[in-house]
mmCIF file of C-alpha atoms and ligand atoms in Angstrom:
data_model
loop_
_atom_site.group_PDB
_atom_site.id
_atom_site.type_symbol
_atom_site.label_atom_id
_atom_site.label_comp_id
_atom_site.label_asym_id
_atom_site.label_seq_id
_atom_site.Cartn_x
_atom_site.Cartn_y
_atom_site.Cartn_z
ATOM 1 C CA MET A 491 -22.624 -5.082 15.126
ATOM 2 C CA LYS A 492 -22.913 -2.061 13.449
ATOM 3 C CA TYR A 493 -21.517 0.858 15.322
ATOM 4 C CA ILE A 494 -17.131 1.658 15.524
ATOM 5 C CA ASP A 495 -16.888 1.460 19.301
ATOM 6 C CA GLU A 496 -18.520 -2.091 19.263
ATOM 7 C CA TYR A 497 -15.113 -3.489 17.340
ATOM 8 C CA ARG A 498 -12.977 -2.449 19.359
ATOM 9 C CA ASP A 499 -15.231 -3.205 22.821
ATOM 10 C CA PRO A 500 -11.906 -4.491 25.073
ATOM 11 C CA ALA A 501 -14.357 -7.197 26.044
ATOM 12 C CA LYS A 502 -14.559 -9.437 22.752
ATOM 13 C CA VAL A 503 -10.565 -8.417 22.141
ATOM 14 C CA LYS A 504 -9.823 -10.404 25.366
ATOM 15 C CA ALA A 505 -12.710 -12.893 24.045
ATOM 16 C CA LEU A 506 -10.706 -13.503 21.130
ATOM 17 C CA LEU A 507 -6.887 -13.027 22.699
ATOM 18 C CA ASP A 508 -7.801 -15.636 25.178
ATOM 19 C CA GLU A 509 -9.306 -17.719 22.219
ATOM 20 C CA ILE A 510 -6.068 -17.525 19.874
ATOM 21 C CA GLU A 511 -4.193 -18.347 22.684
ATOM 22 C CA SER A 512 -5.952 -21.616 23.614
ATOM 23 C CA ILE A 513 -5.609 -23.059 20.242
ATOM 24 C CA VAL A 514 -1.994 -22.048 19.434
ATOM 25 C CA THR A 515 0.783 -24.553 19.858
ATOM 26 C CA ARG A 516 3.303 -24.005 17.932
ATOM 27 C CA ASN A 517 5.684 -21.466 16.299
ATOM 28 C CA TRP A 518 3.781 -19.457 13.157
ATOM 29 C CA VAL A 519 4.908 -16.145 10.809
ATOM 30 C CA ILE A 520 2.060 -14.383 9.760
ATOM 31 C CA MET A 521 1.894 -11.549 7.105
ATOM 32 C CA GLU A 522 -0.770 -9.035 7.175
ATOM 33 C CA ILE A 523 -0.172 -7.242 4.003
ATOM 34 C CA CYS A 524 -1.889 -3.914 3.869
ATOM 35 C CA GLY A 525 -0.296 -1.114 5.700
ATOM 36 C CA GLY A 526 -2.963 -0.055 7.619
ATOM 37 C CA GLN A 527 -3.639 -3.187 9.425
ATOM 38 C CA THR A 528 -0.019 -2.752 10.611
ATOM 39 C CA HIS A 529 -0.892 0.545 12.133
ATOM 40 C CA ALA A 530 -3.601 -0.653 13.550
ATOM 41 C CA PHE A 531 -1.953 -3.371 15.542
ATOM 42 C CA LEU A 532 0.380 -0.685 16.748
ATOM 43 C CA GLN A 533 -1.921 0.968 17.455
ATOM 44 C CA HIS A 534 -3.916 -0.509 19.784
ATOM 45 C CA GLY A 535 -1.299 -2.567 21.070
ATOM 46 C CA LEU A 536 -2.371 -6.111 19.905
ATOM 47 C CA ASP A 537 0.567 -7.270 18.337
ATOM 48 C CA ALA A 538 2.137 -6.997 22.319
ATOM 49 C CA MET A 539 -0.974 -9.300 23.724
ATOM 50 C CA LEU A 540 -0.623 -12.233 21.368
ATOM 51 C CA PRO A 541 0.838 -15.259 22.602
ATOM 52 C CA PRO A 542 4.484 -15.197 21.843
ATOM 53 C CA GLU A 543 4.416 -18.260 19.492
ATOM 54 C CA ILE A 544 2.283 -15.791 16.826
ATOM 55 C CA GLU A 545 4.967 -13.776 15.423
ATOM 56 C CA LEU A 546 3.687 -10.946 12.743
ATOM 57 C CA VAL A 547 5.685 -9.595 10.084
ATOM 58 C CA HIS A 548 4.596 -6.942 7.769
ATOM 59 C CA GLY A 549 3.978 -6.416 4.400
ATOM 60 C CA PRO A 550 4.101 -4.303 0.997
ATOM 61 C CA GLY A 551 1.321 -2.884 1.478
ATOM 62 C CA CYS A 552 2.020 0.851 1.473
ATOM 63 C CA PRO A 553 1.934 2.112 -1.758
ATOM 64 C CA VAL A 554 3.765 5.294 -0.894
ATOM 65 C CA CYS A 555 6.825 2.946 0.411
ATOM 66 C CA VAL A 556 6.884 0.301 -2.454
ATOM 67 C CA THR A 557 6.634 3.156 -5.480
ATOM 68 C CA PRO A 558 10.042 3.192 -6.858
ATOM 69 C CA LEU A 559 12.003 6.039 -6.299
ATOM 70 C CA GLU A 560 12.488 5.835 -10.048
ATOM 71 C CA GLN A 561 9.098 7.461 -10.144
ATOM 72 C CA ILE A 562 9.481 9.911 -7.100
ATOM 73 C CA ASP A 563 12.513 11.524 -9.435
ATOM 74 C CA ARG A 564 10.560 11.624 -12.244
ATOM 75 C CA ALA A 565 7.630 12.956 -10.527
ATOM 76 C CA ILE A 566 10.760 15.964 -8.925
ATOM 77 C CA ALA A 567 11.368 16.595 -12.463
ATOM 78 C CA ILE A 568 8.000 17.312 -13.866
ATOM 79 C CA ALA A 569 7.654 19.682 -10.491
ATOM 80 C CA THR A 570 10.294 21.497 -11.040
ATOM 81 C CA ARG A 571 8.960 22.479 -14.523
ATOM 82 C CA PRO A 572 7.270 26.550 -14.622
ATOM 83 C CA ASP A 573 4.644 24.715 -16.609
ATOM 84 C CA VAL A 574 3.367 22.940 -14.223
ATOM 85 C CA ILE A 575 0.941 22.624 -11.850
ATOM 86 C CA PHE A 576 1.990 19.402 -9.558
ATOM 87 C CA THR A 577 -0.677 17.473 -7.585
ATOM 88 C CA SER A 578 -0.400 14.436 -5.601
ATOM 89 C CA TYR A 579 -1.760 13.038 -2.229
ATOM 90 C CA GLY A 580 0.115 14.683 0.950
ATOM 91 C CA ASP A 581 2.175 11.657 2.016
ATOM 92 C CA MET A 582 4.423 11.561 -1.157
ATOM 93 C CA LEU A 583 5.534 15.059 -0.813
ATOM 94 C CA ARG A 584 7.550 14.226 2.309
ATOM 95 C CA VAL A 585 9.017 10.504 0.234
ATOM 96 C CA PRO A 586 12.661 11.159 -0.397
ATOM 97 C CA GLY A 587 13.588 11.284 -3.938
ATOM 98 C CA SER A 588 17.998 10.728 -5.192
ATOM 99 C CA SER A 589 18.287 14.170 -3.898
ATOM 100 C CA LYS A 590 15.335 15.789 -2.497
ATOM 101 C CA ASP A 591 11.392 15.552 -2.335
ATOM 102 C CA LEU A 592 8.843 17.481 -2.958
ATOM 103 C CA PHE A 593 8.021 19.728 -0.540
ATOM 104 C CA ALA A 594 11.221 20.683 -1.822
ATOM 105 C CA VAL A 595 10.679 21.998 -5.261
ATOM 106 C CA ARG A 596 7.441 23.307 -3.260
ATOM 107 C CA ALA A 597 9.613 25.528 -1.238
ATOM 108 C CA GLN A 598 11.823 26.081 -3.953
ATOM 109 C CA GLY A 599 8.635 27.919 -6.187
ATOM 110 C CA GLY A 600 7.397 24.193 -7.220
ATOM 111 C CA ASN A 601 3.003 24.594 -8.091
ATOM 112 C CA VAL A 602 3.315 21.601 -6.249
ATOM 113 C CA ARG A 603 -0.747 20.826 -4.394
ATOM 114 C CA ILE A 604 -1.733 18.707 -1.807
ATOM 115 C CA ILE A 605 -5.429 17.196 -3.078
ATOM 116 C CA TYR A 606 -7.690 14.376 -2.279
ATOM 117 C CA SER A 607 -9.561 13.190 -4.961
ATOM 118 C CA PRO A 608 -7.753 12.923 -8.454
ATOM 119 C CA LEU A 609 -10.975 14.350 -9.799
ATOM 120 C CA GLU A 610 -9.667 17.780 -7.927
ATOM 121 C CA ALA A 611 -6.670 17.598 -10.380
ATOM 122 C CA VAL A 612 -9.009 17.194 -13.067
ATOM 123 C CA GLN A 613 -11.089 19.919 -11.886
ATOM 124 C CA ILE A 614 -7.711 22.550 -11.508
ATOM 125 C CA ALA A 615 -6.618 21.623 -14.841
ATOM 126 C CA GLU A 616 -10.660 22.921 -16.319
ATOM 127 C CA ALA A 617 -9.404 26.300 -14.144
ATOM 128 C CA ASN A 618 -5.713 26.704 -15.658
ATOM 129 C CA PRO A 619 -5.604 25.810 -19.443
ATOM 130 C CA ASP A 620 -2.160 28.011 -19.390
ATOM 131 C CA LYS A 621 -1.173 25.325 -17.374
ATOM 132 C CA GLN A 622 -0.380 22.042 -17.364
ATOM 133 C CA VAL A 623 -1.375 19.695 -14.540
ATOM 134 C CA VAL A 624 -0.323 16.209 -14.089
ATOM 135 C CA PHE A 625 -1.207 14.198 -11.046
ATOM 136 C CA PHE A 626 0.642 11.462 -9.082
ATOM 137 C CA ALA A 627 -0.915 8.687 -10.233
ATOM 138 C CA ILE A 628 0.170 5.970 -7.481
ATOM 139 C CA GLY A 629 -1.498 3.021 -5.221
ATOM 140 C CA PHE A 630 -3.126 -0.411 -4.928
ATOM 141 C CA GLU A 631 -6.124 -1.106 -6.239
ATOM 142 C CA THR A 632 -8.181 0.507 -4.185
ATOM 143 C CA THR A 633 -6.508 3.935 -5.413
ATOM 144 C CA ALA A 634 -7.147 2.576 -9.387
ATOM 145 C CA PRO A 635 -10.857 3.127 -10.029
ATOM 146 C CA ALA A 636 -10.820 6.893 -8.999
ATOM 147 C CA ASN A 637 -7.442 7.868 -10.486
ATOM 148 C CA ALA A 638 -8.965 5.745 -14.197
ATOM 149 C CA MET A 639 -11.813 8.233 -13.533
ATOM 150 C CA ALA A 640 -10.092 11.487 -13.390
ATOM 151 C CA VAL A 641 -8.419 10.296 -17.201
ATOM 152 C CA LEU A 642 -11.702 9.161 -18.664
ATOM 153 C CA GLN A 643 -13.424 12.273 -16.993
ATOM 154 C CA ALA A 644 -10.378 14.292 -18.499
ATOM 155 C CA ARG A 645 -10.930 12.686 -22.788
ATOM 156 C CA ASN A 646 -15.219 12.792 -21.501
ATOM 157 C CA LYS A 647 -14.462 16.975 -21.091
ATOM 158 C CA ASN A 648 -12.215 17.206 -24.235
ATOM 159 C CA ILE A 649 -9.212 18.316 -20.953
ATOM 160 C CA LYS A 650 -5.458 18.144 -23.162
ATOM 161 C CA ASN A 651 -3.627 20.024 -20.463
ATOM 162 C CA PHE A 652 -3.883 16.725 -17.521
ATOM 163 C CA SER A 653 -1.873 13.538 -17.621
ATOM 164 C CA VAL A 654 -1.056 11.161 -14.762
ATOM 165 C CA LEU A 655 2.549 9.828 -13.909
ATOM 166 C CA VAL A 656 1.278 6.744 -13.083
ATOM 167 C CA SER A 657 2.457 3.590 -10.170
ATOM 168 C CA HIS A 658 0.272 1.754 -9.565
ATOM 169 C CA VAL A 659 0.613 -1.839 -8.274
ATOM 170 C CA ARG A 660 -1.439 -5.130 -7.971
ATOM 171 C CA VAL A 661 -1.326 -7.264 -4.328
ATOM 172 C CA PRO A 662 -1.276 -10.562 -5.647
ATOM 173 C CA PRO A 663 2.077 -10.996 -7.494
ATOM 174 C CA ALA A 664 4.005 -9.598 -4.166
ATOM 175 C CA MET A 665 2.430 -12.342 -2.574
ATOM 176 C CA GLU A 666 3.379 -14.715 -4.936
ATOM 177 C CA VAL A 667 6.976 -12.891 -4.788
ATOM 178 C CA ILE A 668 7.345 -13.415 -1.487
ATOM 179 C CA LEU A 669 6.166 -17.395 -0.624
ATOM 180 C CA GLY A 670 8.188 -17.729 -3.912
ATOM 181 C CA SER A 671 11.539 -16.534 -1.937
ATOM 182 C CA THR A 672 13.923 -18.814 -0.966
ATOM 183 C CA SER A 673 15.005 -16.933 2.362
ATOM 184 C CA ASN A 674 11.136 -16.358 3.186
ATOM 185 C CA ARG A 675 9.501 -17.241 6.429
ATOM 186 C CA VAL A 676 5.778 -16.497 5.882
ATOM 187 C CA GLN A 677 3.048 -18.984 6.944
ATOM 188 C CA ALA A 678 0.114 -17.416 6.267
ATOM 189 C CA PHE A 679 -1.576 -14.212 5.107
ATOM 190 C CA LEU A 680 -4.221 -11.725 6.931
ATOM 191 C CA ALA A 681 -5.452 -10.292 3.130
ATOM 192 C CA ALA A 682 -6.072 -6.306 2.942
ATOM 193 C CA GLY A 683 -10.002 -5.851 3.337
ATOM 194 C CA HIS A 684 -10.027 -2.417 1.186
ATOM 195 C CA VAL A 685 -8.379 -3.935 -1.741
ATOM 196 C CA CYS A 686 -10.507 -7.185 -1.295
ATOM 197 C CA ALA A 687 -13.429 -4.908 -1.215
ATOM 198 C CA VAL A 688 -12.596 -3.402 -5.066
ATOM 199 C CA MET A 689 -11.132 -6.622 -6.301
ATOM 200 C CA GLY A 690 -13.167 -9.300 -4.612
ATOM 201 C CA PHE A 691 -10.708 -12.386 -3.352
ATOM 202 C CA HIS A 692 -10.913 -14.869 -6.200
ATOM 203 C CA GLU A 693 -7.782 -14.251 -6.840
ATOM 204 C CA TYR A 694 -6.448 -15.715 -3.388
ATOM 205 C CA PRO A 695 -7.200 -19.529 -4.057
ATOM 206 C CA PRO A 696 -5.289 -20.671 -6.219
ATOM 207 C CA ILE A 697 -2.014 -18.877 -4.470
ATOM 208 C CA ALA A 698 -3.838 -20.715 -0.830
ATOM 209 C CA GLU A 699 -3.166 -24.559 -3.009
ATOM 210 C CA LYS A 700 -0.022 -23.279 -4.879
ATOM 211 C CA TYR A 701 2.114 -21.959 -1.639
ATOM 212 C CA HIS A 702 -0.122 -24.426 0.680
ATOM 213 C CA VAL A 703 -0.668 -20.991 2.738
ATOM 214 C CA PRO A 704 -3.579 -19.654 4.667
ATOM 215 C CA ILE A 705 -4.796 -16.476 3.188
ATOM 216 C CA VAL A 706 -7.474 -14.851 5.588
ATOM 217 C CA VAL A 707 -9.685 -11.689 4.041
ATOM 218 C CA THR A 708 -9.691 -8.926 6.858
ATOM 219 C CA GLY A 709 -10.501 -5.736 8.150
ATOM 220 C CA PHE A 710 -9.064 -3.131 10.277
ATOM 221 C CA GLU A 711 -10.365 -2.385 13.699
ATOM 222 C CA PRO A 712 -9.227 -4.596 16.609
ATOM 223 C CA ILE A 713 -12.260 -7.270 15.764
ATOM 224 C CA ASP A 714 -11.620 -7.599 12.718
ATOM 225 C CA LEU A 715 -7.613 -8.561 13.570
ATOM 226 C CA LEU A 716 -8.017 -10.833 15.888
ATOM 227 C CA ASN A 717 -11.195 -12.648 13.899
ATOM 228 C CA GLY A 718 -8.363 -12.585 11.550
ATOM 229 C CA LEU A 719 -5.676 -13.697 13.171
ATOM 230 C CA LEU A 720 -7.556 -16.657 15.118
ATOM 231 C CA ALA A 721 -9.091 -17.850 11.606
ATOM 232 C CA VAL A 722 -5.556 -18.113 10.329
ATOM 233 C CA VAL A 723 -4.141 -20.081 12.986
ATOM 234 C CA LYS A 724 -6.922 -22.346 12.884
ATOM 235 C CA GLN A 725 -6.099 -22.619 9.754
ATOM 236 C CA LEU A 726 -2.395 -22.820 10.130
ATOM 237 C CA GLU A 727 -2.903 -25.486 13.587
ATOM 238 C CA SER A 728 -4.542 -28.426 11.425
ATOM 239 C CA GLY A 729 -2.837 -27.900 8.123
ATOM 240 C CA ASN A 730 -5.433 -26.318 6.152
ATOM 241 C CA ALA A 731 -4.452 -23.819 3.365
ATOM 242 C CA VAL A 732 -7.878 -22.492 2.508
ATOM 243 C CA ALA A 733 -8.458 -18.778 0.815
ATOM 244 C CA GLU A 734 -11.999 -17.245 3.406
ATOM 245 C CA ASN A 735 -13.059 -14.280 4.201
ATOM 246 C CA GLN A 736 -13.503 -12.347 7.447
ATOM 247 C CA TYR A 737 -14.554 -8.922 6.343
ATOM 248 C CA GLN A 738 -17.945 -10.196 5.138
ATOM 249 C CA ARG A 739 -19.640 -6.523 5.872
ATOM 250 C CA ALA A 740 -17.075 -5.237 3.177
ATOM 251 C CA VAL A 741 -15.875 -7.905 0.684
ATOM 252 C CA LYS A 742 -17.571 -9.939 -1.702
ATOM 253 C CA PHE A 743 -15.858 -12.645 -3.362
ATOM 254 C CA GLU A 744 -16.200 -11.305 -6.500
ATOM 255 C CA GLY A 745 -15.909 -7.898 -5.694
ATOM 256 C CA ASN A 746 -16.420 -4.665 -7.480
ATOM 257 C CA GLU A 747 -16.935 -5.214 -10.914
ATOM 258 C CA SER A 748 -17.993 -1.530 -11.442
ATOM 259 C CA ALA A 749 -15.016 -0.598 -9.946
ATOM 260 C CA GLN A 750 -13.033 -3.393 -11.807
ATOM 261 C CA ARG A 751 -14.405 -2.488 -15.007
ATOM 262 C CA THR A 752 -13.706 1.274 -14.565
ATOM 263 C CA ILE A 753 -9.761 0.057 -13.926
ATOM 264 C CA ARG A 754 -9.855 -2.518 -16.862
ATOM 265 C CA SER A 755 -11.135 0.695 -19.345
ATOM 266 C CA VAL A 756 -8.132 2.925 -18.901
ATOM 267 C CA PHE A 757 -5.388 0.535 -17.344
ATOM 268 C CA GLN A 758 -3.983 -2.654 -18.203
ATOM 269 C CA SER A 759 -1.398 -5.168 -16.787
ATOM 270 C CA THR A 760 2.035 -4.679 -16.621
ATOM 271 C CA ASP A 761 5.004 -5.335 -15.157
ATOM 272 C CA ARG A 762 6.448 -2.715 -12.643
ATOM 273 C CA LYS A 763 9.106 -2.127 -10.428
ATOM 274 C CA TRP A 764 8.643 -1.990 -6.173
ATOM 275 C CA ARG A 765 11.008 0.326 -4.377
ATOM 276 C CA GLY A 766 13.383 -2.103 -2.368
ATOM 277 C CA ILE A 767 12.154 -5.093 -4.170
ATOM 278 C CA GLY A 768 12.481 -4.741 -8.163
ATOM 279 C CA ILE A 769 10.195 -5.483 -11.230
ATOM 280 C CA ILE A 770 7.762 -7.776 -10.156
ATOM 281 C CA PRO A 771 6.072 -8.645 -13.743
ATOM 282 C CA GLN A 772 2.860 -8.006 -14.164
ATOM 283 C CA SER A 773 2.296 -6.678 -10.393
ATOM 284 C CA GLY A 774 1.182 -3.240 -11.474
ATOM 285 C CA TRP A 775 -0.918 -1.416 -13.789
ATOM 286 C CA GLY A 776 -0.228 1.468 -16.623
ATOM 287 C CA LEU A 777 -2.472 3.001 -19.412
ATOM 288 C CA SER A 778 -3.847 1.203 -21.842
ATOM 289 C CA PRO A 779 -2.591 2.340 -25.550
ATOM 290 C CA GLU A 780 -6.288 4.787 -25.644
ATOM 291 C CA PHE A 781 -4.954 6.256 -22.970
ATOM 292 C CA GLN A 782 -0.908 7.318 -23.810
ATOM 293 C CA GLU A 783 -2.124 10.509 -24.480
ATOM 294 C CA PHE A 784 -2.849 10.784 -20.835
ATOM 295 C CA ASP A 785 1.117 9.695 -19.929
ATOM 296 C CA ALA A 786 3.052 12.229 -18.032
ATOM 297 C CA GLU A 787 6.189 10.392 -18.416
ATOM 298 C CA LYS A 788 5.679 10.808 -22.676
ATOM 299 C CA ARG A 789 4.757 14.195 -22.186
ATOM 300 C CA PHE A 790 7.649 15.495 -20.160
ATOM 301 C CA GLU A 791 10.239 13.077 -21.502
ATOM 302 C CA VAL A 792 11.387 11.674 -18.365
ATOM 303 C CA GLU A 793 11.717 8.445 -18.627
ATOM 304 C CA ASN A 794 15.516 7.884 -18.210
ATOM 305 C CA ILE A 795 16.145 8.783 -14.737
ATOM 306 C CA PHE A 796 19.290 7.961 -12.787
ATOM 307 C CA THR A 797 18.931 7.289 -9.469
ATOM 308 C CA GLN A 798 20.787 7.295 -5.843
ATOM 309 C CA GLU A 799 18.553 5.405 -2.775
ATOM 310 C CA SER A 800 20.142 6.047 1.024
ATOM 311 C CA SER A 801 22.552 2.950 1.524
ATOM 312 C CA LEU A 802 21.251 2.619 4.570
ATOM 313 C CA CYS A 803 17.743 2.200 4.212
ATOM 314 C CA ILE A 804 16.609 -1.836 4.367
ATOM 315 C CA ALA A 805 12.674 -1.095 3.410
ATOM 316 C CA GLY A 806 13.016 -4.117 0.456
ATOM 317 C CA GLU A 807 14.478 -6.266 3.617
ATOM 318 C CA ILE A 808 11.236 -5.222 5.912
ATOM 319 C CA LEU A 809 8.279 -5.239 3.118
ATOM 320 C CA GLN A 810 9.149 -8.549 2.550
ATOM 321 C CA GLY A 811 9.016 -9.319 6.232
ATOM 322 C CA LEU A 812 12.821 -10.094 5.934
ATOM 323 C CA LYS A 813 13.279 -8.063 9.140
ATOM 324 C CA LYS A 814 11.672 -5.391 11.638
ATOM 325 C CA PRO A 815 12.100 -1.319 11.285
ATOM 326 C CA PHE A 816 14.204 -1.495 15.016
ATOM 327 C CA GLN A 817 16.558 -4.346 12.844
ATOM 328 C CA CYS A 818 17.115 -0.961 10.998
ATOM 329 C CA PRO A 819 20.548 0.660 11.990
ATOM 330 C CA ALA A 820 19.027 4.057 11.447
ATOM 331 C CA PHE A 821 15.608 3.556 13.017
ATOM 332 C CA GLY A 822 15.281 6.656 15.126
ATOM 333 C CA LYS A 823 19.010 7.623 14.452
ATOM 334 C CA GLN A 824 19.597 9.236 11.000
ATOM 335 C CA CYS A 825 16.182 8.261 10.157
ATOM 336 C CA THR A 826 12.717 9.352 11.652
ATOM 337 C CA GLU A 827 9.553 10.765 11.574
ATOM 338 C CA GLN A 828 11.126 14.693 11.551
ATOM 339 C CA SER A 829 13.321 13.527 9.157
ATOM 340 C CA PRO A 830 13.112 10.114 6.920
ATOM 341 C CA LEU A 831 14.947 8.433 5.288
ATOM 342 C CA GLY A 832 12.808 6.217 3.404
ATOM 343 C CA ALA A 833 9.120 5.993 2.424
ATOM 344 C CA PRO A 834 8.732 4.415 5.147
ATOM 345 C CA MET A 835 9.575 6.249 7.785
ATOM 346 C CA VAL A 836 7.114 8.420 6.054
ATOM 347 C CA SER A 837 3.925 6.751 4.968
ATOM 348 C CA ALA A 838 0.733 6.455 7.104
ATOM 349 C CA GLU A 839 1.478 3.292 6.414
ATOM 350 C CA GLY A 840 4.349 2.819 6.519
ATOM 351 C CA ALA A 841 5.517 -0.124 9.086
ATOM 352 C CA CYS A 842 8.641 2.366 9.946
ATOM 353 C CA ALA A 843 6.174 4.826 10.773
ATOM 354 C CA ALA A 844 4.145 2.487 12.940
ATOM 355 C CA TYR A 845 6.882 1.508 14.901
ATOM 356 C CA TYR A 846 8.360 4.969 15.555
ATOM 357 C CA ARG A 847 5.020 6.110 16.724
ATOM 358 C CA TYR A 848 4.207 3.703 19.093
ATOM 359 C CA ARG A 849 6.679 0.864 19.753
ATOM 360 C CA ARG A 850 10.004 3.202 20.250
ATOM 361 C CA ASP A 851 9.806 1.246 23.300
ATOM 362 C CA VAL A 852 11.486 -2.397 21.943
ATOM 363 C CA ILE A 853 14.881 0.191 21.201
ATOM 364 C CA TYR A 854 14.236 1.966 23.331
ATOM 365 C CA GLY A 855 12.714 0.145 26.410
HETATM 366 S S1 SF4 B 1357 13.832 3.212 9.629
HETATM 367 FE FE1 SF4 B 1357 13.781 4.122 7.835
HETATM 368 S S2 SF4 B 1357 16.099 4.305 6.614
HETATM 369 FE FE2 SF4 B 1357 15.662 2.287 8.332
HETATM 370 S S3 SF4 B 1357 13.915 1.120 6.957
HETATM 371 FE FE3 SF4 B 1357 12.528 2.387 7.909
HETATM 372 S S4 SF4 B 1357 12.259 4.140 6.391
HETATM 373 FE FE4 SF4 B 1357 14.802 3.105 5.533
#
């Protein structure tokens, strides 16, 4: 197939749904890791067309959702300073901190700017030498290469008024936390195709073997998603548990080695706190010792922050596949897209936002 509409062909979608239905014999719980996949399933109505034996649960692959509250509050503390231009991807501005969000900082006069590439932040720093320019470097393996590149560029250009507030996370350690939990329900994973385009999927065979779970690298169009599901169901039904690649047009086993080298040149593996989940050992990247001068946390001394989560939000259970958004008592009531209580209602990859946009029928009928 060559064009995007071929990956949405209704006849091919129906054929794949029929094939999945023809081979499934018992109930299976399958987690799509990436929030982009959650949105695609719900947007195209695929979840409602699956056989009733297949239950999709939604994983932690939403970078905005898992960025810890402490980091949001640090961002707010830094962005409030009069000498700072704070730059971020747009989604992060609406994520509630303990008492407000970055949009509120901007409304109160803070210089908070939405950018589309971290390299823009470096340019802003060059153009404003009398200001401190901070970039909110969040995300999974997908955004890490560009963020590392921005730090490298700032160093190469000797730009001293640029720094990054880092909150990078990695997928494989989170999969192991989910599988190792005593309350785990997940029996197989659709792995995130774009993460694997960068990192490959060489980290997955040991996880598949250790926990005996099929892991299938999957893309984002309807045909991709159903091909991934079909491969997972075939493995589950036959008792297999291996890592396999259904997104071959974008993913190689070893991944993009140049991008990985760029990441490793700036970042090193570190323990990272995930919002709603807690600290996962070696699940993130932080600046390596060589690049500490670009660390906004140290530059602005915001390491000690007291946070206050909403008592209503059950995002942690949703991100681990233990509950669905419509099981949250606040869903569609105190928490809406217009007035979100938690990050999964804000992000374009958040599971709560996906249900709010596409599946409000599950609670309202
Ligand atoms: S619906 Fe809102 S309050 Fe409930 S889990 Fe989702 S983001 Fe949190």
